[in-house]
mmCIF file of C-alpha atoms in Angstrom:
data_model
loop_
_atom_site.group_PDB
_atom_site.id
_atom_site.type_symbol
_atom_site.label_atom_id
_atom_site.label_comp_id
_atom_site.label_asym_id
_atom_site.label_seq_id
_atom_site.Cartn_x
_atom_site.Cartn_y
_atom_site.Cartn_z
ATOM 1 C CA UNK V 1 -28.247 -11.434 15.888
ATOM 2 C CA UNK V 2 -28.192 -13.839 18.795
ATOM 3 C CA UNK V 3 -27.926 -12.203 22.203
ATOM 4 C CA UNK V 4 -24.958 -13.143 24.331
ATOM 5 C CA UNK V 5 -25.236 -14.037 27.992
ATOM 6 C CA UNK V 6 -22.838 -13.212 30.773
ATOM 7 C CA UNK V 7 -22.947 -14.865 34.162
ATOM 8 C CA UNK V 8 -23.256 -12.674 37.222
ATOM 9 C CA UNK V 9 -21.757 -13.416 40.659
ATOM 10 C CA UNK V 10 -25.279 -13.984 42.019
ATOM 11 C CA UNK V 11 -25.890 -16.742 39.439
ATOM 12 C CA UNK V 12 -28.207 -14.722 37.234
ATOM 13 C CA UNK V 13 -27.553 -14.314 33.541
ATOM 14 C CA UNK V 14 -27.414 -10.872 31.993
ATOM 15 C CA UNK V 15 -28.298 -10.399 28.322
ATOM 16 C CA UNK V 16 -25.699 -8.546 26.270
ATOM 17 C CA UNK V 17 -26.702 -7.238 22.866
ATOM 18 C CA UNK V 18 -23.670 -6.769 20.609
ATOM 19 C CA UNK V 19 -23.331 -3.322 19.083
ATOM 20 C CA UNK V 20 -22.518 -4.595 15.594
ATOM 21 C CA UNK V 21 -25.207 -6.498 13.753
ATOM 22 C CA UNK V 22 -24.603 -9.579 11.632
ATOM 23 C CA UNK V 23 -25.181 -7.676 8.395
ATOM 24 C CA UNK V 24 -22.430 -5.146 9.219
ATOM 25 C CA UNK V 25 -19.639 -7.741 9.001
ATOM 26 C CA UNK V 26 -19.902 -8.625 5.304
ATOM 27 C CA UNK V 27 -20.331 -4.952 4.430
ATOM 28 C CA UNK V 28 -17.231 -3.998 6.448
ATOM 29 C CA UNK V 29 -15.217 -6.901 5.021
ATOM 30 C CA UNK V 30 -16.166 -5.952 1.469
ATOM 31 C CA UNK V 31 -15.373 -2.271 2.052
ATOM 32 C CA UNK V 32 -11.975 -2.947 3.664
ATOM 33 C CA UNK V 33 -10.945 -5.381 0.917
ATOM 34 C CA UNK V 34 -12.150 -2.990 -1.790
ATOM 35 C CA UNK V 35 -10.025 -0.240 -0.228
ATOM 36 C CA UNK V 36 -7.034 -2.591 -0.125
ATOM 37 C CA UNK V 37 -7.593 -3.481 -3.782
ATOM 38 C CA UNK V 38 -7.744 0.170 -4.848
ATOM 39 C CA UNK V 39 -4.445 0.831 -3.094
ATOM 40 C CA UNK V 40 -2.784 -2.218 -4.647
ATOM 41 C CA UNK V 41 -3.982 -1.157 -8.093
ATOM 42 C CA UNK V 42 -2.311 2.227 -7.647
ATOM 43 C CA UNK V 43 0.927 0.542 -6.575
ATOM 44 C CA UNK V 44 0.764 -1.832 -9.560
ATOM 45 C CA UNK V 45 0.282 1.024 -12.034
ATOM 46 C CA UNK V 46 3.167 2.969 -10.485
ATOM 47 C CA UNK V 47 5.430 -0.079 -10.509
ATOM 48 C CA UNK V 48 4.606 -0.695 -14.182
ATOM 49 C CA UNK V 49 5.562 2.901 -14.973
ATOM 50 C CA UNK V 50 8.873 2.499 -13.152
ATOM 51 C CA UNK V 51 9.614 -0.763 -14.982
ATOM 52 C CA UNK V 52 8.746 0.679 -18.414
ATOM 53 C CA UNK V 53 10.940 3.690 -17.715
ATOM 54 C CA UNK V 54 13.886 1.520 -16.693
ATOM 55 C CA UNK V 55 13.460 -0.468 -19.910
ATOM 56 C CA UNK V 56 13.486 2.764 -21.918
ATOM 57 C CA UNK V 57 16.598 4.028 -20.133
ATOM 58 C CA UNK V 58 18.341 0.687 -20.670
ATOM 59 C CA UNK V 59 17.832 1.044 -24.425
ATOM 60 C CA UNK V 60 19.426 4.497 -24.550
ATOM 61 C CA UNK V 61 23.171 4.643 -24.717
ATOM 62 C CA UNK V 62 24.706 7.241 -22.477
ATOM 63 C CA UNK V 63 28.383 7.511 -21.820
ATOM 64 C CA UNK V 64 29.052 5.639 -18.579
ATOM 65 C CA UNK V 65 25.378 4.883 -17.892
ATOM 66 C CA UNK V 66 24.699 1.288 -16.982
ATOM 67 C CA UNK V 67 21.038 0.611 -16.367
ATOM 68 C CA UNK V 68 20.214 -2.458 -14.309
ATOM 69 C CA UNK V 69 16.860 -4.209 -14.659
ATOM 70 C CA UNK V 70 16.399 -5.756 -11.210
ATOM 71 C CA UNK V 71 13.885 -8.477 -10.452
ATOM 72 C CA UNK V 72 12.560 -6.997 -7.201
ATOM 73 C CA UNK V 73 10.299 -3.942 -7.308
ATOM 74 C CA UNK V 74 12.044 -2.123 -4.471
ATOM 75 C CA UNK V 75 15.342 -2.439 -6.309
ATOM 76 C CA UNK V 76 13.719 -1.042 -9.463
ATOM 77 C CA UNK V 77 12.627 2.051 -7.545
ATOM 78 C CA UNK V 78 16.180 2.422 -6.172
ATOM 79 C CA UNK V 79 17.730 2.023 -9.638
ATOM 80 C CA UNK V 80 15.408 4.586 -11.190
ATOM 81 C CA UNK V 81 15.950 7.021 -8.320
ATOM 82 C CA UNK V 82 19.715 6.776 -8.862
ATOM 83 C CA UNK V 83 19.426 7.264 -12.640
ATOM 84 C CA UNK V 84 17.136 10.306 -12.549
ATOM 85 C CA UNK V 85 18.379 11.760 -9.265
ATOM 86 C CA UNK V 86 20.628 14.833 -9.034
ATOM 87 C CA UNK V 87 23.818 12.935 -9.912
ATOM 88 C CA UNK V 88 22.254 10.368 -12.244
ATOM 89 C CA UNK V 89 22.924 9.929 -15.939
ATOM 90 C CA UNK V 90 19.398 11.170 -16.745
ATOM 91 C CA UNK V 91 19.205 13.895 -14.088
ATOM 92 C CA UNK V 92 18.452 16.790 -16.441
ATOM 93 C CA UNK V 93 15.595 15.041 -18.253
ATOM 94 C CA UNK V 94 14.337 13.305 -15.135
ATOM 95 C CA UNK V 95 14.066 16.181 -12.703
ATOM 96 C CA UNK V 96 10.229 16.277 -12.599
ATOM 97 C CA UNK V 97 10.005 12.477 -12.547
ATOM 98 C CA UNK V 98 12.518 12.345 -9.689
ATOM 99 C CA UNK V 99 10.369 14.708 -7.617
ATOM 100 C CA UNK V 100 7.256 12.621 -8.353
ATOM 101 C CA UNK V 101 9.117 9.402 -7.487
ATOM 102 C CA UNK V 102 10.291 10.870 -4.202
ATOM 103 C CA UNK V 103 6.745 11.944 -3.278
ATOM 104 C CA UNK V 104 5.300 8.530 -4.134
ATOM 105 C CA UNK V 105 7.957 6.669 -2.162
ATOM 106 C CA UNK V 106 6.601 8.201 1.046
ATOM 107 C CA UNK V 107 3.881 5.526 0.753
ATOM 108 C CA UNK V 108 6.288 2.595 0.259
ATOM 109 C CA UNK V 109 5.764 1.324 3.793
ATOM 110 C CA UNK V 110 2.161 0.456 2.895
ATOM 111 C CA UNK V 111 2.918 -1.723 -0.111
ATOM 112 C CA UNK V 112 4.315 -4.783 1.630
ATOM 113 C CA UNK V 113 1.537 -4.909 4.215
ATOM 114 C CA UNK V 114 -1.180 -4.398 1.608
ATOM 115 C CA UNK V 115 0.241 -7.035 -0.723
ATOM 116 C CA UNK V 116 1.455 -9.640 1.746
ATOM 117 C CA UNK V 117 -0.235 -8.929 5.056
ATOM 118 C CA UNK V 118 -2.683 -11.376 6.556
ATOM 119 C CA UNK V 119 -5.760 -9.284 7.162
ATOM 120 C CA UNK V 120 -8.378 -9.164 9.850
ATOM 121 C CA UNK V 121 -11.327 -6.783 9.769
ATOM 122 C CA UNK V 122 -12.814 -5.672 13.060
ATOM 123 C CA UNK V 123 -15.588 -3.231 13.867
ATOM 124 C CA UNK V 124 -15.412 -0.509 16.486
ATOM 125 C CA UNK V 125 -18.329 0.477 18.719
ATOM 126 C CA UNK V 126 -19.684 2.840 16.065
ATOM 127 C CA UNK V 127 -19.645 0.125 13.381
ATOM 128 C CA UNK V 128 -16.604 1.524 11.524
ATOM 129 C CA UNK V 129 -14.103 -1.013 10.245
ATOM 130 C CA UNK V 130 -10.458 -1.351 11.144
ATOM 131 C CA UNK V 131 -8.164 -3.415 8.954
ATOM 132 C CA UNK V 132 -5.325 -5.155 10.801
ATOM 133 C CA UNK V 133 -2.557 -6.468 8.526
ATOM 134 C CA UNK V 134 0.177 -8.703 9.952
ATOM 135 C CA UNK V 135 3.315 -9.378 7.938
ATOM 136 C CA UNK V 136 6.345 -11.578 8.520
ATOM 137 C CA UNK V 137 9.514 -10.780 6.592
ATOM 138 C CA UNK V 138 13.132 -11.851 6.988
ATOM 139 C CA UNK V 139 15.982 -9.354 7.122
ATOM 140 C CA UNK V 140 19.486 -10.773 7.471
ATOM 141 C CA UNK V 141 17.922 -14.136 8.338
ATOM 142 C CA UNK V 142 16.027 -12.576 11.247
ATOM 143 C CA UNK V 143 12.242 -12.499 11.462
ATOM 144 C CA UNK V 144 10.711 -9.061 11.251
ATOM 145 C CA UNK V 145 7.029 -8.874 12.153
ATOM 146 C CA UNK V 146 4.976 -5.807 11.400
ATOM 147 C CA UNK V 147 1.405 -4.844 12.135
ATOM 148 C CA UNK V 148 -0.403 -2.141 10.195
ATOM 149 C CA UNK V 149 -3.774 -0.911 11.421
ATOM 150 C CA UNK V 150 -5.907 1.187 9.096
ATOM 151 C CA UNK V 151 -9.061 2.848 10.361
ATOM 152 C CA UNK V 152 -11.976 3.399 8.026
ATOM 153 C CA UNK V 153 -11.828 7.122 8.833
ATOM 154 C CA UNK V 154 -8.206 7.265 7.541
ATOM 155 C CA UNK V 155 -8.676 5.005 4.534
ATOM 156 C CA UNK V 156 -10.190 7.551 2.140
ATOM 157 C CA UNK V 157 -7.415 10.069 2.785
ATOM 158 C CA UNK V 158 -4.761 7.378 2.301
ATOM 159 C CA UNK V 159 -6.154 6.230 -1.044
ATOM 160 C CA UNK V 160 -6.623 9.844 -2.156
ATOM 161 C CA UNK V 161 -2.984 10.643 -1.379
ATOM 162 C CA UNK V 162 -1.805 7.438 -3.071
ATOM 163 C CA UNK V 163 -3.926 8.193 -6.130
ATOM 164 C CA UNK V 164 -2.588 11.740 -6.378
ATOM 165 C CA UNK V 165 1.096 10.849 -5.963
ATOM 166 C CA UNK V 166 0.795 7.637 -8.006
ATOM 167 C CA UNK V 167 -0.990 9.407 -10.857
ATOM 168 C CA UNK V 168 1.607 12.151 -10.872
ATOM 169 C CA UNK V 169 4.411 9.571 -10.929
ATOM 170 C CA UNK V 170 2.883 7.631 -13.837
ATOM 171 C CA UNK V 171 2.337 10.883 -15.744
ATOM 172 C CA UNK V 172 5.861 12.219 -15.173
ATOM 173 C CA UNK V 173 7.428 8.876 -16.092
ATOM 174 C CA UNK V 174 5.383 8.850 -19.307
ATOM 175 C CA UNK V 175 6.589 12.392 -20.045
ATOM 176 C CA UNK V 176 10.174 11.290 -19.448
ATOM 177 C CA UNK V 177 9.846 8.298 -21.777
ATOM 178 C CA UNK V 178 8.324 10.522 -24.492
ATOM 179 C CA UNK V 179 11.085 13.110 -24.042
ATOM 180 C CA UNK V 180 13.637 10.352 -24.534
ATOM 181 C CA UNK V 181 11.899 9.127 -27.674
ATOM 182 C CA UNK V 182 9.838 6.206 -26.368
ATOM 183 C CA UNK V 183 6.279 5.735 -25.117
#
């Protein structure tokens, strides 16, 4: 790594050796993007389970039950929550799936940043990575900017929690589909 120089008031130059070495950057970038990919995979699997379950519910006739198949993922989660929630048409069969859906939705705030955020990886003084994700969305025609910062030390716990709640959701939704006569 090339040393950096800083000018001093007396005209002398002081050598500054950066803490992070050149070989740490690609390793940190790879690790942060791999973490992001693992999280996105868990979201994708959960979203597929929600979509398959909505399709199953739409093919079952229940008195008064109208099942919408929305285009947007967030709306699919809302539709399923309404159908299997306490007052939904499939509340009795969907009780366990509703609890799993509710637990998984605690991570919803991550999805948009992980999928659409422009990322920057930085290293702290100890050489640990931080992933900074900036997102621009529009709500009621107004810009809404968000910044999500994930520290390497938090990343493993986040993916572990996502994996646990996402796996439980996929499993419970599969159980619900089987109970209703579909796979």
